[in-house]
């Protein structure tokens, strides 16, 4: 499960939480509206559990960004808004 970031809109940081029902390799990445990768927040094997990651966008311009969770065969993408 990939949860909506909080707060949204945010400035300059936000928290992204997700839940892993089975242990697997997990990647959590942030992209801009053009699909360019901005940051890799998680890229490692995770065990069953609930996790939170803070994303700091101090050096990024205002706008819409997307974050994507990949865990095994599961892929989900959500939108977040940075307002400065």
Short mmCIF file of N, CA, C and O in Angstrom, two decimals:
data_model
loop_
_atom_site.label_atom_id
_atom_site.label_comp_id
_atom_site.label_asym_id
_atom_site.label_seq_id
_atom_site.Cartn_x
_atom_site.Cartn_y
_atom_site.Cartn_z
N UNK A 1 0.86 -1.19 0.00
CA UNK A 1 0.00 0.00 0.00
C UNK A 1 0.90 1.24 0.00
O UNK A 1 1.81 1.34 0.81
N UNK A 2 0.61 2.17 -0.90
CA UNK A 2 1.30 3.46 -0.93
C UNK A 2 0.30 4.52 -0.50
O UNK A 2 -0.77 4.65 -1.10
N UNK A 3 0.62 5.24 0.56
CA UNK A 3 -0.29 6.26 1.08
C UNK A 3 0.02 7.63 0.46
O UNK A 3 1.12 7.88 0.00
N UNK A 4 -0.98 8.51 0.51
CA UNK A 4 -0.78 9.88 0.04
C UNK A 4 0.18 10.59 0.97
O UNK A 4 0.13 10.41 2.19
N UNK A 5 1.09 11.37 0.39
CA UNK A 5 2.04 12.11 1.22
C UNK A 5 1.32 13.10 2.12
O UNK A 5 0.20 13.52 1.84
N UNK A 6 1.97 13.49 3.20
CA UNK A 6 1.39 14.44 4.14
C UNK A 6 2.48 15.38 4.63
O UNK A 6 3.55 14.90 5.02
N UNK A 7 2.29 16.66 4.64
CA UNK A 7 1.15 17.39 4.07
C UNK A 7 1.26 17.46 2.55
O UNK A 7 2.33 17.26 1.98
N UNK A 8 0.16 17.76 1.92
CA UNK A 8 0.11 17.93 0.47
C UNK A 8 -0.93 19.00 0.16
O UNK A 8 -2.10 18.77 0.44
N UNK A 9 -0.59 20.16 -0.36
CA UNK A 9 0.73 20.60 -0.80
C UNK A 9 1.71 20.76 0.37
O UNK A 9 1.30 20.89 1.51
N UNK A 10 3.01 20.77 0.03
CA UNK A 10 4.05 20.84 1.06
C UNK A 10 5.09 21.88 0.71
O UNK A 10 5.22 22.29 -0.42
N UNK A 11 5.84 22.31 1.74
CA UNK A 11 6.96 23.23 1.59
C UNK A 11 7.79 23.23 2.86
O UNK A 11 7.27 23.64 3.89
N UNK A 12 9.03 22.85 2.89
CA UNK A 12 9.77 22.24 1.79
C UNK A 12 9.84 20.71 1.88
O UNK A 12 10.40 20.07 1.03
N UNK A 13 9.27 20.12 2.97
CA UNK A 13 9.38 18.67 3.10
C UNK A 13 8.03 18.02 3.36
O UNK A 13 7.09 18.67 3.83
N UNK A 14 7.96 16.74 3.04
CA UNK A 14 6.73 15.97 3.21
C UNK A 14 7.11 14.55 3.62
O UNK A 14 8.25 14.13 3.44
N UNK A 15 6.15 13.83 4.16
CA UNK A 15 6.36 12.45 4.58
C UNK A 15 5.54 11.53 3.69
O UNK A 15 4.35 11.75 3.48
N UNK A 16 6.20 10.49 3.18
CA UNK A 16 5.54 9.47 2.37
C UNK A 16 5.58 8.17 3.16
O UNK A 16 6.65 7.75 3.61
N UNK A 17 4.41 7.55 3.36
CA UNK A 17 4.38 6.29 4.09
C UNK A 17 3.86 5.18 3.19
O UNK A 17 3.10 5.41 2.25
N UNK A 18 4.32 3.97 3.49
CA UNK A 18 3.91 2.81 2.72
C UNK A 18 3.96 1.57 3.60
O UNK A 18 4.62 1.56 4.63
N UNK A 19 3.23 0.55 3.18
CA UNK A 19 3.15 -0.70 3.93
C UNK A 19 3.52 -1.86 3.02
O UNK A 19 3.04 -1.94 1.88
N UNK A 20 4.38 -2.76 3.53
CA UNK A 20 4.83 -3.92 2.77
C UNK A 20 4.25 -5.18 3.42
O UNK A 20 4.56 -5.47 4.57
N UNK A 21 3.39 -5.94 2.69
CA UNK A 21 2.77 -7.14 3.28
C UNK A 21 3.68 -8.37 3.25
O UNK A 21 3.48 -9.30 4.03
N UNK A 22 4.65 -8.39 2.35
CA UNK A 22 5.63 -9.48 2.28
C UNK A 22 7.00 -8.87 2.03
O UNK A 22 7.11 -7.83 1.37
N UNK A 23 8.02 -9.50 2.53
CA UNK A 23 9.37 -8.99 2.32
C UNK A 23 9.72 -8.99 0.84
O UNK A 23 9.42 -9.94 0.13
N UNK A 24 10.32 -7.90 0.38
CA UNK A 24 10.72 -7.81 -1.02
C UNK A 24 11.66 -6.63 -1.23
O UNK A 24 11.85 -5.81 -0.32
N UNK A 25 12.25 -6.55 -2.42
CA UNK A 25 13.03 -5.38 -2.78
C UNK A 25 12.07 -4.23 -3.02
O UNK A 25 11.06 -4.39 -3.69
N UNK A 26 12.39 -3.06 -2.47
CA UNK A 26 11.50 -1.90 -2.55
C UNK A 26 12.28 -0.73 -3.13
O UNK A 26 13.41 -0.47 -2.73
N UNK A 27 11.64 -0.03 -4.08
CA UNK A 27 12.18 1.24 -4.54
C UNK A 27 11.08 2.29 -4.44
O UNK A 27 9.92 2.01 -4.73
N UNK A 28 11.46 3.47 -3.98
CA UNK A 28 10.56 4.60 -3.90
C UNK A 28 11.28 5.78 -4.54
O UNK A 28 12.33 6.21 -4.04
N UNK A 29 10.74 6.24 -5.67
CA UNK A 29 11.40 7.29 -6.43
C UNK A 29 10.47 8.47 -6.65
O UNK A 29 9.25 8.31 -6.66
N UNK A 30 11.07 9.65 -6.83
CA UNK A 30 10.32 10.87 -7.11
C UNK A 30 10.66 11.33 -8.52
O UNK A 30 11.83 11.31 -8.92
N UNK A 31 9.61 11.72 -9.28
CA UNK A 31 9.77 12.17 -10.65
C UNK A 31 9.12 13.53 -10.84
O UNK A 31 8.17 13.88 -10.14
N UNK A 32 9.63 14.30 -11.82
CA UNK A 32 8.96 15.55 -12.19
C UNK A 32 7.87 15.25 -13.21
O UNK A 32 7.67 14.09 -13.60
N UNK A 33 7.15 16.29 -13.67
CA UNK A 33 6.03 16.07 -14.59
C UNK A 33 6.48 15.56 -15.95
O UNK A 33 5.67 15.01 -16.70
N UNK A 34 7.75 15.71 -16.29
CA UNK A 34 8.27 15.21 -17.56
C UNK A 34 8.75 13.76 -17.45
O UNK A 34 9.18 13.18 -18.44
N UNK A 35 8.69 13.20 -16.24
CA UNK A 35 9.12 11.83 -16.05
C UNK A 35 10.59 11.68 -15.69
O UNK A 35 11.09 10.57 -15.61
N UNK A 36 11.27 12.80 -15.47
CA UNK A 36 12.67 12.74 -15.07
C UNK A 36 12.77 12.34 -13.60
O UNK A 36 12.04 12.87 -12.76
N UNK A 37 13.68 11.43 -13.30
CA UNK A 37 13.86 11.01 -11.91
C UNK A 37 14.55 12.12 -11.13
O UNK A 37 15.61 12.60 -11.52
N UNK A 38 13.92 12.53 -10.03
CA UNK A 38 14.44 13.60 -9.19
C UNK A 38 15.24 13.03 -8.01
O UNK A 38 16.28 13.55 -7.64
N UNK A 39 14.72 11.94 -7.41
CA UNK A 39 15.37 11.37 -6.23
C UNK A 39 14.97 9.91 -6.06
O UNK A 39 13.87 9.51 -6.44
N UNK A 40 15.88 9.12 -5.49
CA UNK A 40 15.57 7.77 -5.05
C UNK A 40 15.57 7.80 -3.53
O UNK A 40 16.61 8.03 -2.91
N UNK A 41 14.41 7.60 -2.94
CA UNK A 41 14.27 7.69 -1.48
C UNK A 41 14.54 6.35 -0.81
O UNK A 41 15.03 6.30 0.31
N UNK A 42 14.18 5.26 -1.48
CA UNK A 42 14.39 3.90 -0.95
C UNK A 42 14.82 3.02 -2.11
O UNK A 42 14.25 3.09 -3.19
N UNK A 43 15.83 2.18 -1.87
CA UNK A 43 16.25 1.19 -2.86
C UNK A 43 16.95 0.06 -2.12
O UNK A 43 18.17 -0.03 -2.11
N UNK A 44 16.14 -0.79 -1.46
CA UNK A 44 16.71 -1.87 -0.65
C UNK A 44 15.65 -2.91 -0.32
O UNK A 44 14.46 -2.67 -0.51
N UNK A 45 16.10 -4.03 0.17
CA UNK A 45 15.18 -5.08 0.61
C UNK A 45 14.54 -4.65 1.93
O UNK A 45 15.22 -4.12 2.82
N UNK A 46 13.24 -4.84 2.03
CA UNK A 46 12.49 -4.49 3.24
C UNK A 46 11.71 -5.70 3.72
O UNK A 46 11.25 -6.51 2.92
N UNK A 47 11.55 -5.79 5.04
CA UNK A 47 10.72 -6.85 5.62
C UNK A 47 9.30 -6.34 5.78
O UNK A 47 9.03 -5.16 5.57
N UNK A 48 8.40 -7.22 6.16
CA UNK A 48 7.00 -6.85 6.38
C UNK A 48 6.94 -5.68 7.37
O UNK A 48 7.64 -5.69 8.38
N UNK A 49 6.11 -4.68 7.06
CA UNK A 49 5.98 -3.57 8.00
C UNK A 49 5.47 -2.31 7.36
O UNK A 49 5.17 -2.25 6.17
N UNK A 50 5.37 -1.27 8.19
CA UNK A 50 4.94 0.06 7.78
C UNK A 50 6.15 0.98 7.86
O UNK A 50 6.85 1.00 8.88
N UNK A 51 6.36 1.76 6.82
CA UNK A 51 7.55 2.61 6.74
C UNK A 51 7.15 4.04 6.40
O UNK A 51 6.14 4.28 5.75
N UNK A 52 7.98 4.99 6.83
CA UNK A 52 7.83 6.40 6.49
C UNK A 52 9.16 6.93 6.00
O UNK A 52 10.21 6.59 6.53
N UNK A 53 9.09 7.79 4.98
CA UNK A 53 10.27 8.42 4.42
C UNK A 53 9.99 9.90 4.28
O UNK A 53 8.92 10.29 3.81
N UNK A 54 10.95 10.73 4.67
CA UNK A 54 10.80 12.17 4.48
C UNK A 54 11.46 12.58 3.18
O UNK A 54 12.58 12.16 2.88
N UNK A 55 10.76 13.40 2.40
CA UNK A 55 11.29 13.94 1.16
C UNK A 55 11.46 15.44 1.33
O UNK A 55 10.49 16.14 1.61
N UNK A 56 12.69 15.92 1.18
CA UNK A 56 12.98 17.34 1.32
C UNK A 56 13.21 17.93 -0.07
O UNK A 56 14.10 17.49 -0.79
N UNK A 57 12.41 18.92 -0.43
CA UNK A 57 12.47 19.51 -1.77
C UNK A 57 12.97 20.95 -1.74
O UNK A 57 12.58 21.77 -2.56
N UNK A 58 13.85 21.25 -0.81
CA UNK A 58 14.36 22.61 -0.65
C UNK A 58 14.95 23.17 -1.94
O UNK A 58 14.75 24.34 -2.26
N UNK A 59 15.66 22.34 -2.71
CA UNK A 59 16.34 22.82 -3.91
C UNK A 59 15.52 22.68 -5.19
O UNK A 59 16.05 22.89 -6.27
N UNK A 60 14.24 22.35 -5.06
CA UNK A 60 13.39 22.16 -6.23
C UNK A 60 12.42 23.33 -6.40
O UNK A 60 12.03 23.95 -5.41
N UNK A 61 12.01 23.60 -7.63
CA UNK A 61 11.03 24.66 -7.86
C UNK A 61 9.62 24.18 -7.51
O UNK A 61 9.36 22.98 -7.45
N UNK A 62 8.71 25.12 -7.30
CA UNK A 62 7.30 24.76 -7.07
C UNK A 62 6.78 23.98 -8.27
O UNK A 62 7.21 24.19 -9.39
N UNK A 63 5.84 23.09 -7.99
CA UNK A 63 5.24 22.34 -9.09
C UNK A 63 4.69 21.00 -8.63
O UNK A 63 4.67 20.68 -7.45
N UNK A 64 4.27 20.22 -9.62
CA UNK A 64 3.71 18.89 -9.38
C UNK A 64 4.82 17.86 -9.54
O UNK A 64 5.61 17.92 -10.48
N UNK A 65 4.87 16.93 -8.61
CA UNK A 65 5.82 15.83 -8.66
C UNK A 65 5.06 14.53 -8.43
O UNK A 65 3.96 14.52 -7.89
N UNK A 66 5.66 13.44 -8.85
CA UNK A 66 5.06 12.12 -8.67
C UNK A 66 6.02 11.24 -7.90
O UNK A 66 7.24 11.35 -8.05
N UNK A 67 5.48 10.38 -7.05
CA UNK A 67 6.32 9.40 -6.36
C UNK A 67 5.78 8.02 -6.64
O UNK A 67 4.58 7.81 -6.72
N UNK A 68 6.72 7.08 -6.86
CA UNK A 68 6.34 5.74 -7.29
C UNK A 68 6.99 4.69 -6.38
O UNK A 68 8.19 4.73 -6.14
N UNK A 69 6.15 3.77 -5.92
CA UNK A 69 6.60 2.66 -5.10
C UNK A 69 6.60 1.39 -5.95
O UNK A 69 5.60 1.10 -6.61
N UNK A 70 7.71 0.68 -5.93
CA UNK A 70 7.80 -0.64 -6.58
C UNK A 70 8.24 -1.64 -5.52
O UNK A 70 9.26 -1.45 -4.87
N UNK A 71 7.44 -2.71 -5.36
CA UNK A 71 7.75 -3.77 -4.40
C UNK A 71 7.28 -5.08 -5.02
O UNK A 71 6.08 -5.32 -5.12
N UNK A 72 8.22 -5.91 -5.45
CA UNK A 72 7.85 -7.13 -6.14
C UNK A 72 7.11 -6.78 -7.43
O UNK A 72 7.58 -6.00 -8.24
N UNK A 73 5.90 -7.33 -7.61
CA UNK A 73 5.08 -7.04 -8.80
C UNK A 73 4.20 -5.82 -8.62
O UNK A 73 3.51 -5.41 -9.54
N UNK A 74 4.21 -5.22 -7.42
CA UNK A 74 3.35 -4.08 -7.10
C UNK A 74 4.01 -2.79 -7.56
O UNK A 74 5.18 -2.54 -7.27
N UNK A 75 3.25 -1.97 -8.28
CA UNK A 75 3.72 -0.64 -8.68
C UNK A 75 2.56 0.34 -8.49
O UNK A 75 1.45 0.09 -8.96
N UNK A 76 2.81 1.44 -7.77
CA UNK A 76 1.78 2.47 -7.62
C UNK A 76 2.45 3.84 -7.64
O UNK A 76 3.54 4.02 -7.09
N UNK A 77 1.77 4.79 -8.28
CA UNK A 77 2.28 6.16 -8.40
C UNK A 77 1.25 7.13 -7.88
O UNK A 77 0.06 6.97 -8.13
N UNK A 78 1.70 8.13 -7.13
CA UNK A 78 0.80 9.18 -6.63
C UNK A 78 1.41 10.54 -6.90
O UNK A 78 2.60 10.68 -7.12
N UNK A 79 0.54 11.56 -6.84
CA UNK A 79 0.92 12.93 -7.15
C UNK A 79 1.07 13.75 -5.87
O UNK A 79 0.31 13.54 -4.92
N UNK A 80 2.04 14.67 -5.87
CA UNK A 80 2.18 15.62 -4.76
C UNK A 80 2.53 16.97 -5.32
O UNK A 80 3.05 17.10 -6.43
N UNK A 81 2.22 18.02 -4.54
CA UNK A 81 2.41 19.39 -5.01
C UNK A 81 3.33 20.14 -4.05
O UNK A 81 3.09 20.19 -2.84
N UNK A 82 4.38 20.73 -4.63
CA UNK A 82 5.32 21.56 -3.87
C UNK A 82 4.95 23.01 -4.13
O UNK A 82 4.91 23.45 -5.28
N UNK A 83 4.62 23.75 -3.05
CA UNK A 83 4.28 25.17 -3.17
C UNK A 83 5.24 25.99 -2.32
O UNK A 83 5.29 25.82 -1.11
N UNK A 84 6.00 26.86 -2.98
CA UNK A 84 6.95 27.70 -2.25
C UNK A 84 6.45 29.12 -2.17
O UNK A 84 5.66 29.55 -2.94
#
